[in-house]
Amino acid sequence: PFELQNNDYAAHLQTLDNGAASVLHGRISPGKIFTGTFNKRDHYPSKPASGIDAGIEFTGRPESFKFNYQYVPGEENKNANGDDLEFGDAAEVYMLLEVRDGNSIKRLATGWFQTQAATNSLTEIEIDLKYGPYENSFPDYLFPENGEFISKDSAEFVLPTHLIFMATSSLA
């Protein structure tokens, strides 16, 4: 944690270049923080997201979420292998609300923020949550893997069972 002032802390996420010798773990490692657990036994170095069991139990119905951030994009943007990417570096934060029942997982709400703009100081932002199915304004990777949403009618009153929050220093 990074102390802002008297017992007020923040996470400092940083993308690292592990050097050309880091074949097993990938050359580029974005800093990430998320709700959930990380299981080393299920982690494979060639698949950085393996081992992540995202989400915590949650039953609230927030309309939005608010946070402070400061961002300095990398001068170059590279993929995990260290190859240049055609798009600039970007930070990303998202919150997902899900309804889980046994093996069934349905998306209830989505809130998403992405930026390539540098900030000189902490900046407060509030992100609205979109309940129910949504149009293609979100990137493909934010759509549920199984494509299942809570119906628009049910989304007006259903309570979630889980919350996923993820912040990353880079989309590398």
PDB file of C-alpha atoms in Angstrom:
ATOM      1  CA  PRO A   1       0.000   0.000   0.000  1.00  0.00           C
ATOM      2  CA  PHE A   2       0.949   3.587  -0.588  1.00  0.00           C
ATOM      3  CA  GLU A   3       0.189   6.036   2.237  1.00  0.00           C
ATOM      4  CA  LEU A   4      -1.514   9.195   1.023  1.00  0.00           C
ATOM      5  CA  GLN A   5      -1.822  10.818   4.453  1.00  0.00           C
ATOM      6  CA  ASN A   6      -2.632   9.857   8.050  1.00  0.00           C
ATOM      7  CA  ASN A   7      -3.794   6.232   7.766  1.00  0.00           C
ATOM      8  CA  ASP A   8      -5.295   6.836   4.301  1.00  0.00           C
ATOM      9  CA  TYR A   9      -3.846   4.336   1.847  1.00  0.00           C
ATOM     10  CA  ALA A  10      -3.949   3.622  -1.866  1.00  0.00           C
ATOM     11  CA  ALA A  11      -2.720   0.824  -4.087  1.00  0.00           C
ATOM     12  CA  HIS A  12       0.228   1.646  -6.344  1.00  0.00           C
ATOM     13  CA  LEU A  13      -0.113  -0.395  -9.547  1.00  0.00           C
ATOM     14  CA  GLN A  14       2.839  -0.417 -11.908  1.00  0.00           C
ATOM     15  CA  THR A  15       3.539  -2.214 -15.177  1.00  0.00           C
ATOM     16  CA  LEU A  16       6.939  -3.907 -15.170  1.00  0.00           C
ATOM     17  CA  ASP A  17       9.233  -4.968 -17.986  1.00  0.00           C
ATOM     18  CA  ASN A  18      10.749  -8.196 -16.667  1.00  0.00           C
ATOM     19  CA  GLY A  19      13.444  -8.261 -19.341  1.00  0.00           C
ATOM     20  CA  ALA A  20      14.068 -10.568 -22.274  1.00  0.00           C
ATOM     21  CA  ALA A  21      15.194 -13.425 -20.004  1.00  0.00           C
ATOM     22  CA  SER A  22      11.721 -13.750 -18.457  1.00  0.00           C
ATOM     23  CA  VAL A  23      10.398 -16.346 -20.915  1.00  0.00           C
ATOM     24  CA  LEU A  24       8.311 -18.311 -18.394  1.00  0.00           C
ATOM     25  CA  HIS A  25       6.396 -15.442 -16.806  1.00  0.00           C
ATOM     26  CA  GLY A  26       6.042 -13.105 -19.788  1.00  0.00           C
ATOM     27  CA  ARG A  27       8.142 -10.061 -20.370  1.00  0.00           C
ATOM     28  CA  ILE A  28       5.517  -7.434 -19.519  1.00  0.00           C
ATOM     29  CA  SER A  29       3.554  -7.639 -16.242  1.00  0.00           C
ATOM     30  CA  PRO A  30       0.786  -5.086 -15.629  1.00  0.00           C
ATOM     31  CA  GLY A  31       0.021  -4.288 -11.990  1.00  0.00           C
ATOM     32  CA  LYS A  32      -3.452  -5.528 -10.995  1.00  0.00           C
ATOM     33  CA  ILE A  33      -5.689  -5.526  -7.966  1.00  0.00           C
ATOM     34  CA  PHE A  34      -8.976  -7.400  -7.743  1.00  0.00           C
ATOM     35  CA  THR A  35     -11.582  -8.813  -5.419  1.00  0.00           C
ATOM     36  CA  GLY A  36     -11.330 -12.563  -5.057  1.00  0.00           C
ATOM     37  CA  THR A  37      -8.547 -15.030  -4.440  1.00  0.00           C
ATOM     38  CA  PHE A  38      -5.394 -16.196  -6.175  1.00  0.00           C
ATOM     39  CA  ASN A  39      -4.585 -19.906  -6.123  1.00  0.00           C
ATOM     40  CA  LYS A  40      -0.918 -20.616  -6.924  1.00  0.00           C
ATOM     41  CA  ARG A  41      -1.685 -24.279  -7.657  1.00  0.00           C
ATOM     42  CA  ASP A  42      -3.947 -23.262 -10.558  1.00  0.00           C
ATOM     43  CA  HIS A  43      -1.541 -20.647 -11.963  1.00  0.00           C
ATOM     44  CA  TYR A  44       0.379 -21.266 -15.171  1.00  0.00           C
ATOM     45  CA  PRO A  45       3.115 -18.721 -15.992  1.00  0.00           C
ATOM     46  CA  SER A  46       2.208 -18.783 -19.692  1.00  0.00           C
ATOM     47  CA  LYS A  47      -1.367 -17.701 -18.773  1.00  0.00           C
ATOM     48  CA  PRO A  48      -1.102 -14.684 -16.431  1.00  0.00           C
ATOM     49  CA  ALA A  49      -4.813 -14.681 -15.460  1.00  0.00           C
ATOM     50  CA  SER A  50      -4.826 -18.357 -14.509  1.00  0.00           C
ATOM     51  CA  GLY A  51      -5.235 -18.981 -10.808  1.00  0.00           C
ATOM     52  CA  ILE A  52      -7.518 -15.960 -10.335  1.00  0.00           C
ATOM     53  CA  ASP A  53     -10.906 -16.720  -8.800  1.00  0.00           C
ATOM     54  CA  ALA A  54     -12.486 -13.306  -9.236  1.00  0.00           C
ATOM     55  CA  GLY A  55     -15.322 -12.044  -7.078  1.00  0.00           C
ATOM     56  CA  ILE A  56     -16.583 -11.844  -3.522  1.00  0.00           C
ATOM     57  CA  GLU A  57     -20.045 -12.378  -2.076  1.00  0.00           C
ATOM     58  CA  PHE A  58     -22.121  -9.201  -2.308  1.00  0.00           C
ATOM     59  CA  THR A  59     -25.842  -8.397  -2.170  1.00  0.00           C
ATOM     60  CA  GLY A  60     -26.066  -4.605  -2.580  1.00  0.00           C
ATOM     61  CA  ARG A  61     -27.481  -2.645  -5.537  1.00  0.00           C
ATOM     62  CA  PRO A  62     -25.153   0.324  -6.045  1.00  0.00           C
ATOM     63  CA  GLU A  63     -25.945   2.833  -8.783  1.00  0.00           C
ATOM     64  CA  SER A  64     -22.285   3.741  -9.216  1.00  0.00           C
ATOM     65  CA  PHE A  65     -18.824   3.438  -7.713  1.00  0.00           C
ATOM     66  CA  LYS A  66     -16.308   6.169  -6.992  1.00  0.00           C
ATOM     67  CA  PHE A  67     -12.531   6.142  -6.681  1.00  0.00           C
ATOM     68  CA  ASN A  68      -9.449   8.331  -6.950  1.00  0.00           C
ATOM     69  CA  TYR A  69      -6.699   7.551  -9.422  1.00  0.00           C
ATOM     70  CA  GLN A  70      -3.495   8.966 -10.821  1.00  0.00           C
ATOM     71  CA  TYR A  71      -2.152   7.624 -14.086  1.00  0.00           C
ATOM     72  CA  VAL A  72       1.036   7.974 -16.094  1.00  0.00           C
ATOM     73  CA  PRO A  73       0.899   5.949 -19.322  1.00  0.00           C
ATOM     74  CA  GLY A  74       3.966   4.075 -20.471  1.00  0.00           C
ATOM     75  CA  GLU A  75       5.958   5.678 -23.280  1.00  0.00           C
ATOM     76  CA  GLU A  76       5.542   2.493 -25.290  1.00  0.00           C
ATOM     77  CA  ASN A  77       2.927  -0.224 -25.102  1.00  0.00           C
ATOM     78  CA  LYS A  78       4.002  -3.844 -25.442  1.00  0.00           C
ATOM     79  CA  ASN A  79       2.261  -7.184 -25.130  1.00  0.00           C
ATOM     80  CA  ALA A  80       3.300  -9.898 -22.656  1.00  0.00           C
ATOM     81  CA  ASN A  81       6.027 -11.022 -25.077  1.00  0.00           C
ATOM     82  CA  GLY A  82       7.529  -7.524 -25.306  1.00  0.00           C
ATOM     83  CA  ASP A  83       6.269  -6.855 -28.858  1.00  0.00           C
ATOM     84  CA  ASP A  84       5.048  -3.330 -29.677  1.00  0.00           C
ATOM     85  CA  LEU A  85       1.274  -2.906 -29.770  1.00  0.00           C
ATOM     86  CA  GLU A  86      -0.558  -0.681 -32.262  1.00  0.00           C
ATOM     87  CA  PHE A  87      -2.457   1.186 -29.509  1.00  0.00           C
ATOM     88  CA  GLY A  88      -1.258   3.337 -26.634  1.00  0.00           C
ATOM     89  CA  ASP A  89      -0.982   2.291 -23.021  1.00  0.00           C
ATOM     90  CA  ALA A  90      -4.180   2.529 -20.949  1.00  0.00           C
ATOM     91  CA  ALA A  91      -5.320   1.968 -17.378  1.00  0.00           C
ATOM     92  CA  GLU A  92      -8.611   0.224 -16.731  1.00  0.00           C
ATOM     93  CA  VAL A  93     -11.027  -0.207 -13.818  1.00  0.00           C
ATOM     94  CA  TYR A  94     -14.267  -2.158 -13.843  1.00  0.00           C
ATOM     95  CA  MET A  95     -16.941  -3.495 -11.504  1.00  0.00           C
ATOM     96  CA  LEU A  96     -19.221  -6.401 -12.362  1.00  0.00           C
ATOM     97  CA  LEU A  97     -22.230  -7.620 -10.392  1.00  0.00           C
ATOM     98  CA  GLU A  98     -23.200 -11.251 -10.955  1.00  0.00           C
ATOM     99  CA  VAL A  99     -25.916 -13.656  -9.913  1.00  0.00           C
ATOM    100  CA  ARG A 100     -24.391 -17.080  -9.297  1.00  0.00           C
ATOM    101  CA  ASP A 101     -26.477 -20.175  -8.655  1.00  0.00           C
ATOM    102  CA  GLY A 102     -24.563 -23.450  -8.735  1.00  0.00           C
ATOM    103  CA  ASN A 103     -22.811 -23.560 -12.128  1.00  0.00           C
ATOM    104  CA  SER A 104     -24.975 -20.755 -13.528  1.00  0.00           C
ATOM    105  CA  ILE A 105     -23.442 -17.267 -13.690  1.00  0.00           C
ATOM    106  CA  LYS A 106     -25.408 -14.328 -15.093  1.00  0.00           C
ATOM    107  CA  ARG A 107     -24.267 -10.709 -15.345  1.00  0.00           C
ATOM    108  CA  LEU A 108     -26.495  -8.248 -13.526  1.00  0.00           C
ATOM    109  CA  ALA A 109     -24.556  -4.963 -13.874  1.00  0.00           C
ATOM    110  CA  THR A 110     -21.380  -3.536 -15.406  1.00  0.00           C
ATOM    111  CA  GLY A 111     -19.376  -0.374 -14.731  1.00  0.00           C
ATOM    112  CA  TRP A 112     -16.224   0.335 -16.750  1.00  0.00           C
ATOM    113  CA  PHE A 113     -13.547   3.027 -17.030  1.00  0.00           C
ATOM    114  CA  GLN A 114     -10.498   3.168 -19.285  1.00  0.00           C
ATOM    115  CA  THR A 115      -8.068   6.029 -19.863  1.00  0.00           C
ATOM    116  CA  GLN A 116      -4.913   6.816 -21.804  1.00  0.00           C
ATOM    117  CA  ALA A 117      -4.711  10.357 -20.396  1.00  0.00           C
ATOM    118  CA  ALA A 118      -2.013  11.241 -17.883  1.00  0.00           C
ATOM    119  CA  THR A 119      -3.058  12.911 -14.633  1.00  0.00           C
ATOM    120  CA  ASN A 120      -0.719  15.021 -12.489  1.00  0.00           C
ATOM    121  CA  SER A 121      -2.510  14.343  -9.218  1.00  0.00           C
ATOM    122  CA  LEU A 122      -5.202  12.169  -7.707  1.00  0.00           C
ATOM    123  CA  THR A 123      -8.401  12.541  -9.707  1.00  0.00           C
ATOM    124  CA  GLU A 124     -11.819  11.487  -8.434  1.00  0.00           C
ATOM    125  CA  ILE A 125     -14.194   9.748 -10.828  1.00  0.00           C
ATOM    126  CA  GLU A 126     -17.626   8.199 -10.430  1.00  0.00           C
ATOM    127  CA  ILE A 127     -18.678   5.372 -12.763  1.00  0.00           C
ATOM    128  CA  ASP A 128     -22.339   4.493 -13.252  1.00  0.00           C
ATOM    129  CA  LEU A 129     -23.370   0.841 -13.271  1.00  0.00           C
ATOM    130  CA  LYS A 130     -25.431  -0.368 -16.223  1.00  0.00           C
ATOM    131  CA  TYR A 131     -27.965  -2.975 -15.078  1.00  0.00           C
ATOM    132  CA  GLY A 132     -29.118  -5.700 -17.455  1.00  0.00           C
ATOM    133  CA  PRO A 133     -27.947  -6.463 -20.992  1.00  0.00           C
ATOM    134  CA  TYR A 134     -26.065  -3.691 -22.777  1.00  0.00           C
ATOM    135  CA  GLU A 135     -25.189  -2.626 -26.277  1.00  0.00           C
ATOM    136  CA  ASN A 136     -21.720  -2.873 -27.788  1.00  0.00           C
ATOM    137  CA  SER A 137     -20.332   0.211 -26.004  1.00  0.00           C
ATOM    138  CA  PHE A 138     -18.163  -2.053 -23.836  1.00  0.00           C
ATOM    139  CA  PRO A 139     -15.141  -3.948 -25.197  1.00  0.00           C
ATOM    140  CA  ASP A 140     -15.730  -7.606 -26.117  1.00  0.00           C
ATOM    141  CA  TYR A 141     -13.707  -8.910 -23.164  1.00  0.00           C
ATOM    142  CA  LEU A 142     -16.142  -7.280 -20.702  1.00  0.00           C
ATOM    143  CA  PHE A 143     -19.068  -9.307 -22.015  1.00  0.00           C
ATOM    144  CA  PRO A 144     -19.824 -12.411 -19.938  1.00  0.00           C
ATOM    145  CA  GLU A 145     -17.835 -15.420 -21.155  1.00  0.00           C
ATOM    146  CA  ASN A 146     -21.053 -17.414 -21.367  1.00  0.00           C
ATOM    147  CA  GLY A 147     -22.962 -14.460 -22.885  1.00  0.00           C
ATOM    148  CA  GLU A 148     -25.647 -14.627 -20.189  1.00  0.00           C
ATOM    149  CA  PHE A 149     -27.225 -11.541 -18.639  1.00  0.00           C
ATOM    150  CA  ILE A 150     -30.077 -11.159 -16.191  1.00  0.00           C
ATOM    151  CA  SER A 151     -33.067 -10.062 -18.297  1.00  0.00           C
ATOM    152  CA  LYS A 152     -33.805  -6.338 -18.506  1.00  0.00           C
ATOM    153  CA  ASP A 153     -37.087  -6.743 -16.568  1.00  0.00           C
ATOM    154  CA  SER A 154     -35.491  -8.805 -13.781  1.00  0.00           C
ATOM    155  CA  ALA A 155     -32.456  -6.507 -13.587  1.00  0.00           C
ATOM    156  CA  GLU A 156     -34.700  -3.850 -12.057  1.00  0.00           C
ATOM    157  CA  PHE A 157     -35.106  -5.788  -8.798  1.00  0.00           C
ATOM    158  CA  VAL A 158     -32.767  -8.828  -8.636  1.00  0.00           C
ATOM    159  CA  LEU A 159     -29.990  -8.724  -6.023  1.00  0.00           C
ATOM    160  CA  PRO A 160     -26.477  -9.809  -6.987  1.00  0.00           C
ATOM    161  CA  THR A 161     -24.676 -12.613  -5.224  1.00  0.00           C
ATOM    162  CA  HIS A 162     -21.137 -11.558  -6.209  1.00  0.00           C
ATOM    163  CA  LEU A 163     -19.092  -8.456  -7.005  1.00  0.00           C
ATOM    164  CA  ILE A 164     -15.948  -8.409  -9.150  1.00  0.00           C
ATOM    165  CA  PHE A 165     -13.716  -5.341  -9.001  1.00  0.00           C
ATOM    166  CA  MET A 166     -10.560  -5.150 -11.129  1.00  0.00           C
ATOM    167  CA  ALA A 167      -8.025  -2.376 -11.695  1.00  0.00           C
ATOM    168  CA  THR A 168      -4.991  -2.707 -13.944  1.00  0.00           C
ATOM    169  CA  SER A 169      -2.096  -0.392 -14.759  1.00  0.00           C
ATOM    170  CA  SER A 170      -1.978  -1.472 -18.402  1.00  0.00           C
ATOM    171  CA  LEU A 171      -3.888  -3.491 -20.996  1.00  0.00           C
ATOM    172  CA  ALA A 172      -0.661  -5.240 -22.077  1.00  0.00           C
TER     173      ALA A 172
END
